[in-house]
Amino acid sequence: MAIKIENLDYIYMPGSPFEKKALDNINLQIDDGEFVGLIGHTGSGKSTLVQHLNGLLKPHSGNVIINGYSTDTKGEELKRLRCDVGLVFQYPEHQLFEETVYKDIAFGPQNLGLSKEEIDVRVRDAARCVGLPEDVLDKSPFDLSGGQKRRVAIAGVISMRPNVLVLDEPTAGLDPAGREAILSQIKSIYDEGNMTVILVSHSMEDVARLVKRLIVMNEGKVFADGTVEEVFSRGAELRNIGLNVPQVNILFDELVSRGMDINSNVYTVEAAKRELLAYFEKVKEGKENA
Amino acid sequence: MLKDITLGQYFPIESFLHKLDPRTKILIFILDIVIIFMAQTAVSYAVLIGFTFLLMLISRVPVKMYIKGLKPILYIIIFTAILNLFLTDGRDLPVFGYSIGITVEGAIVAVKMAVRLVLLIIASSALTYTTSPMALTDGIEKLLKPLSRIGFPSHELAMMMSIAIKFVPTLIEETDKIIKAQKARGASFDTGSIFKRAKALIPMLVPLFISAFRRADDLAIAMESRCYTGGDGRTRLREIKFTRTDLIGALAFLVIFAGVIAIDIVF
């Protein structure tokens, strides 16, 4: 299930005074089972790019090829594409509409024309995936808390069992606890399934902790593409386009510049803890030896 | 697709029409409608068509925009023309020697109605292209002000209108987003029988209504927390003023309209 994007251009409202080039010659390849973070400033084109992945937007020039098929199709083939690539929009809880959580999660599988038994299996499985307890399924989605609503909406996409799961800012507007919960759920979904996950975010902390590969967008172009370490090692360039490296990395850079003998390529709190403990251990040993 | 709606869109450039007081423009527009429906003879129609071309010219808005505004109404125009063509009583009008139920009177009425509708749409487009929604509602509020003495809520009405107009683009954007999100879940809005399509609208309408109510609630709280209590004692950042330009413009239009009435009486 490889995603291949070739020379992709997309223009908003072509021919009008409001014309704007949203994507400019994008070339990307994302392989099966990758966990990719897509970061960029507001208006950098990241949301436009992900809408190309399931054919909601069609390229003005260039190609988007999912698993060998172009997204520029219609009818049944387009339906299969939508089923292959699950897209969770920003604030997905705003799209809930059914009377019960169960029915809402079942909406996607129903559109795929699955049997009742299969739908039931998928709904319960998707609910478990996002950590929704069984008794919530019969409640109205509008009685739930913000974080739970969002889980229901994400479950609504997971229940279609896509091969690629794209999440556009899944933690926007949640409190720290809700954010933490959603992110760890996404991590466990990635760990258990054979899904490719693409996480769109502007939180450096979130992506640094979760993803393996990072794609940075700026003004409709791919600005950087590589492992988390590779991308964040270009801190100065990232700052130039209005982005930043994770805060813990800023702290470590500062510590190194003040003469502490530690490795500054640290991007998560977990790694920072290990690095600091090892450092203090070393210092203690040094004192004992002296 | 949804973003292509142009009717009621403001076109921010500078022209004589843009500079006119919104009240002048609204009154001229109302007068124009009355005259369009009063005009009887071919000559007066010719004058009105000329007047409409003049409007398009001095608004400096590209003609393309006017044509775009006419497109959605095209079917209504064709529909009414066909109805008039066949359903008006009168002398039989044979087509290529065959009688197919069209009458001479019907043909005249059909053409007349089509011309009237086109002129109406162009005039209303000229009004909205050259007047920002805010100016438009301000103008309506000022025009209705005398009625507030007898308890007519002119300020509230204007406020409701400007809020409604302001939220149109927001709601269009929202609808677009919801449609996309449901499509991503395999929903299809353009296949199946009419009944099936109507049912397919539910996943779009429910979230749209919920978000509209939520927005209305938020807006009400935001307005109240800034001590909004209605129109009494409220001042404006930008007062609209009736200037010499308005006087000249209004007089010029009145002369044209008087001409049309005179032509109708003379012929």
mmCIF file of N, CA and C in Angstrom, chain A residues 206-257:
data_model
loop_
_atom_site.group_PDB
_atom_site.id
_atom_site.type_symbol
_atom_site.label_atom_id
_atom_site.label_comp_id
_atom_site.label_asym_id
_atom_site.label_seq_id
_atom_site.Cartn_x
_atom_site.Cartn_y
_atom_site.Cartn_z
ATOM 1 N N ASP A 206 4.440 16.464 20.088
ATOM 2 C CA ASP A 206 3.640 15.291 19.737
ATOM 3 C C ASP A 206 4.334 14.438 18.693
ATOM 4 N N VAL A 207 4.732 15.083 17.598
ATOM 5 C CA VAL A 207 5.287 14.287 16.499
ATOM 6 C C VAL A 207 6.639 13.687 16.879
ATOM 7 N N ALA A 208 7.441 14.448 17.629
ATOM 8 C CA ALA A 208 8.769 13.942 17.992
ATOM 9 C C ALA A 208 8.645 12.645 18.765
ATOM 10 N N ARG A 209 7.611 12.556 19.592
ATOM 11 C CA ARG A 209 7.483 11.389 20.441
ATOM 12 C C ARG A 209 6.973 10.171 19.685
ATOM 13 N N LEU A 210 6.139 10.413 18.675
ATOM 14 C CA LEU A 210 5.429 9.297 18.063
ATOM 15 C C LEU A 210 6.040 8.803 16.753
ATOM 16 N N VAL A 211 6.317 9.713 15.853
ATOM 17 C CA VAL A 211 6.558 9.275 14.480
ATOM 18 C C VAL A 211 8.013 8.901 14.257
ATOM 19 N N LYS A 212 8.234 8.238 13.108
ATOM 20 C CA LYS A 212 9.589 7.873 12.742
ATOM 21 C C LYS A 212 10.114 8.820 11.683
ATOM 22 N N ARG A 213 9.179 9.186 10.771
ATOM 23 C CA ARG A 213 9.612 10.036 9.678
ATOM 24 C C ARG A 213 8.848 11.352 9.734
ATOM 25 N N LEU A 214 9.509 12.417 9.381
ATOM 26 C CA LEU A 214 8.907 13.733 9.503
ATOM 27 C C LEU A 214 8.960 14.444 8.149
ATOM 28 N N ILE A 215 7.809 14.969 7.734
ATOM 29 C CA ILE A 215 7.780 15.767 6.510
ATOM 30 C C ILE A 215 7.370 17.177 6.914
ATOM 31 N N VAL A 216 8.178 18.153 6.541
ATOM 32 C CA VAL A 216 7.869 19.538 6.891
ATOM 33 C C VAL A 216 7.419 20.272 5.642
ATOM 34 N N MET A 217 6.258 20.924 5.744
ATOM 35 C CA MET A 217 5.732 21.690 4.615
ATOM 36 C C MET A 217 5.910 23.176 4.893
ATOM 37 N N ASN A 218 6.199 23.920 3.833
ATOM 38 C CA ASN A 218 6.221 25.377 3.961
ATOM 39 C C ASN A 218 5.803 26.001 2.643
ATOM 40 N N GLU A 219 4.814 26.869 2.703
ATOM 41 C CA GLU A 219 4.296 27.579 1.530
ATOM 42 C C GLU A 219 4.052 26.657 0.342
ATOM 43 N N GLY A 220 3.391 25.549 0.614
ATOM 44 C CA GLY A 220 2.994 24.650 -0.455
ATOM 45 C C GLY A 220 4.090 23.738 -0.976
ATOM 46 N N LYS A 221 5.254 23.789 -0.357
ATOM 47 C CA LYS A 221 6.355 22.933 -0.820
ATOM 48 C C LYS A 221 6.805 22.022 0.320
ATOM 49 N N VAL A 222 7.458 20.911 -0.067
ATOM 50 C CA VAL A 222 8.074 20.067 0.950
ATOM 51 C C VAL A 222 9.384 20.726 1.343
ATOM 52 N N PHE A 223 9.486 21.112 2.612
ATOM 53 C CA PHE A 223 10.655 21.847 3.070
ATOM 54 C C PHE A 223 11.734 20.894 3.571
ATOM 55 N N ALA A 224 11.313 19.857 4.256
ATOM 56 C CA ALA A 224 12.273 18.872 4.753
ATOM 57 C C ALA A 224 11.585 17.525 4.845
ATOM 58 N N ASP A 225 12.330 16.456 4.681
ATOM 59 C CA ASP A 225 11.772 15.114 4.720
ATOM 60 C C ASP A 225 12.866 14.186 5.233
ATOM 61 N N GLY A 226 12.639 13.556 6.381
ATOM 62 C CA GLY A 226 13.658 12.657 6.910
ATOM 63 C C GLY A 226 13.271 12.133 8.273
ATOM 64 N N THR A 227 14.199 11.490 8.958
ATOM 65 C CA THR A 227 13.899 11.007 10.301
ATOM 66 C C THR A 227 13.766 12.204 11.229
ATOM 67 N N VAL A 228 13.184 11.960 12.404
ATOM 68 C CA VAL A 228 12.978 13.041 13.369
ATOM 69 C C VAL A 228 14.307 13.731 13.679
ATOM 70 N N GLU A 229 15.367 12.923 13.882
ATOM 71 C CA GLU A 229 16.675 13.487 14.226
ATOM 72 C C GLU A 229 17.182 14.370 13.088
ATOM 73 N N GLU A 230 17.061 13.853 11.868
ATOM 74 C CA GLU A 230 17.559 14.611 10.710
ATOM 75 C C GLU A 230 16.864 15.962 10.587
ATOM 76 N N VAL A 231 15.541 15.932 10.736
ATOM 77 C CA VAL A 231 14.784 17.171 10.525
ATOM 78 C C VAL A 231 15.043 18.169 11.647
ATOM 79 N N PHE A 232 15.009 17.699 12.895
ATOM 80 C CA PHE A 232 15.177 18.638 14.008
ATOM 81 C C PHE A 232 16.611 19.124 14.148
ATOM 82 N N SER A 233 17.563 18.430 13.522
ATOM 83 C CA SER A 233 18.934 18.932 13.582
ATOM 84 C C SER A 233 19.072 20.208 12.753
ATOM 85 N N ARG A 234 18.039 20.511 11.934
ATOM 86 C CA ARG A 234 18.074 21.759 11.161
ATOM 87 C C ARG A 234 17.267 22.839 11.881
ATOM 88 N N GLY A 235 17.464 22.929 13.183
ATOM 89 C CA GLY A 235 16.664 23.829 14.025
ATOM 90 C C GLY A 235 16.594 25.260 13.535
ATOM 91 N N ALA A 236 17.740 25.797 13.122
ATOM 92 C CA ALA A 236 17.778 27.207 12.709
ATOM 93 C C ALA A 236 16.887 27.437 11.494
ATOM 94 N N GLU A 237 16.951 26.518 10.531
ATOM 95 C CA GLU A 237 16.116 26.655 9.324
ATOM 96 C C GLU A 237 14.640 26.570 9.669
ATOM 97 N N LEU A 238 14.304 25.664 10.605
ATOM 98 C CA LEU A 238 12.908 25.514 11.008
ATOM 99 C C LEU A 238 12.403 26.806 11.647
ATOM 100 N N ARG A 239 13.253 27.414 12.477
ATOM 101 C CA ARG A 239 12.848 28.668 13.104
ATOM 102 C C ARG A 239 12.597 29.736 12.055
ATOM 103 N N ASN A 240 13.390 29.713 10.982
ATOM 104 C CA ASN A 240 13.226 30.696 9.911
ATOM 105 C C ASN A 240 11.853 30.635 9.265
ATOM 106 N N ILE A 241 11.248 29.444 9.181
ATOM 107 C CA ILE A 241 9.931 29.353 8.552
ATOM 108 C C ILE A 241 8.833 29.344 9.613
ATOM 109 N N GLY A 242 9.167 29.807 10.817
ATOM 110 C CA GLY A 242 8.135 29.972 11.838
ATOM 111 C C GLY A 242 7.809 28.727 12.620
ATOM 112 N N LEU A 243 8.598 27.674 12.448
ATOM 113 C CA LEU A 243 8.385 26.464 13.246
ATOM 114 C C LEU A 243 9.468 26.407 14.308
ATOM 115 N N ASN A 244 9.417 25.389 15.112
ATOM 116 C CA ASN A 244 10.425 25.289 16.153
ATOM 117 C C ASN A 244 10.752 23.829 16.395
ATOM 118 N N VAL A 245 11.795 23.592 17.167
ATOM 119 C CA VAL A 245 12.101 22.220 17.564
ATOM 120 C C VAL A 245 11.423 22.003 18.916
ATOM 121 N N PRO A 246 11.303 20.739 19.368
ATOM 122 C CA PRO A 246 10.654 20.510 20.665
ATOM 123 C C PRO A 246 11.365 21.281 21.779
ATOM 124 N N GLN A 247 10.581 21.721 22.763
ATOM 125 C CA GLN A 247 11.125 22.556 23.831
ATOM 126 C C GLN A 247 12.274 21.882 24.569
ATOM 127 N N VAL A 248 12.151 20.572 24.745
ATOM 128 C CA VAL A 248 13.190 19.869 25.492
ATOM 129 C C VAL A 248 14.528 19.931 24.731
ATOM 130 N N ASN A 249 14.410 19.999 23.402
ATOM 131 C CA ASN A 249 15.624 20.112 22.595
ATOM 132 C C ASN A 249 16.264 21.486 22.741
ATOM 133 N N ILE A 250 15.421 22.512 22.866
ATOM 134 C CA ILE A 250 15.940 23.870 23.087
ATOM 135 C C ILE A 250 16.708 23.893 24.411
ATOM 136 N N LEU A 251 16.108 23.270 25.425
ATOM 137 C CA LEU A 251 16.753 23.209 26.749
ATOM 138 C C LEU A 251 18.115 22.518 26.653
ATOM 139 N N PHE A 252 18.151 21.408 25.931
ATOM 140 C CA PHE A 252 19.410 20.661 25.840
ATOM 141 C C PHE A 252 20.481 21.438 25.085
ATOM 142 N N ASP A 253 20.054 22.144 24.040
ATOM 143 C CA ASP A 253 21.020 22.988 23.317
ATOM 144 C C ASP A 253 21.629 24.020 24.264
ATOM 145 N N GLU A 254 20.747 24.600 25.092
ATOM 146 C CA GLU A 254 21.193 25.614 26.042
ATOM 147 C C GLU A 254 22.176 25.011 27.050
ATOM 148 N N LEU A 255 21.841 23.824 27.555
ATOM 149 C CA LEU A 255 22.710 23.161 28.540
ATOM 150 C C LEU A 255 24.081 22.873 27.942
ATOM 151 N N VAL A 256 24.082 22.425 26.679
ATOM 152 C CA VAL A 256 25.352 22.112 26.029
ATOM 153 C C VAL A 256 26.178 23.382 25.869
ATOM 154 N N SER A 257 25.489 24.486 25.481
ATOM 155 C CA SER A 257 26.226 25.728 25.262
ATOM 156 C C SER A 257 26.780 26.284 26.576
#
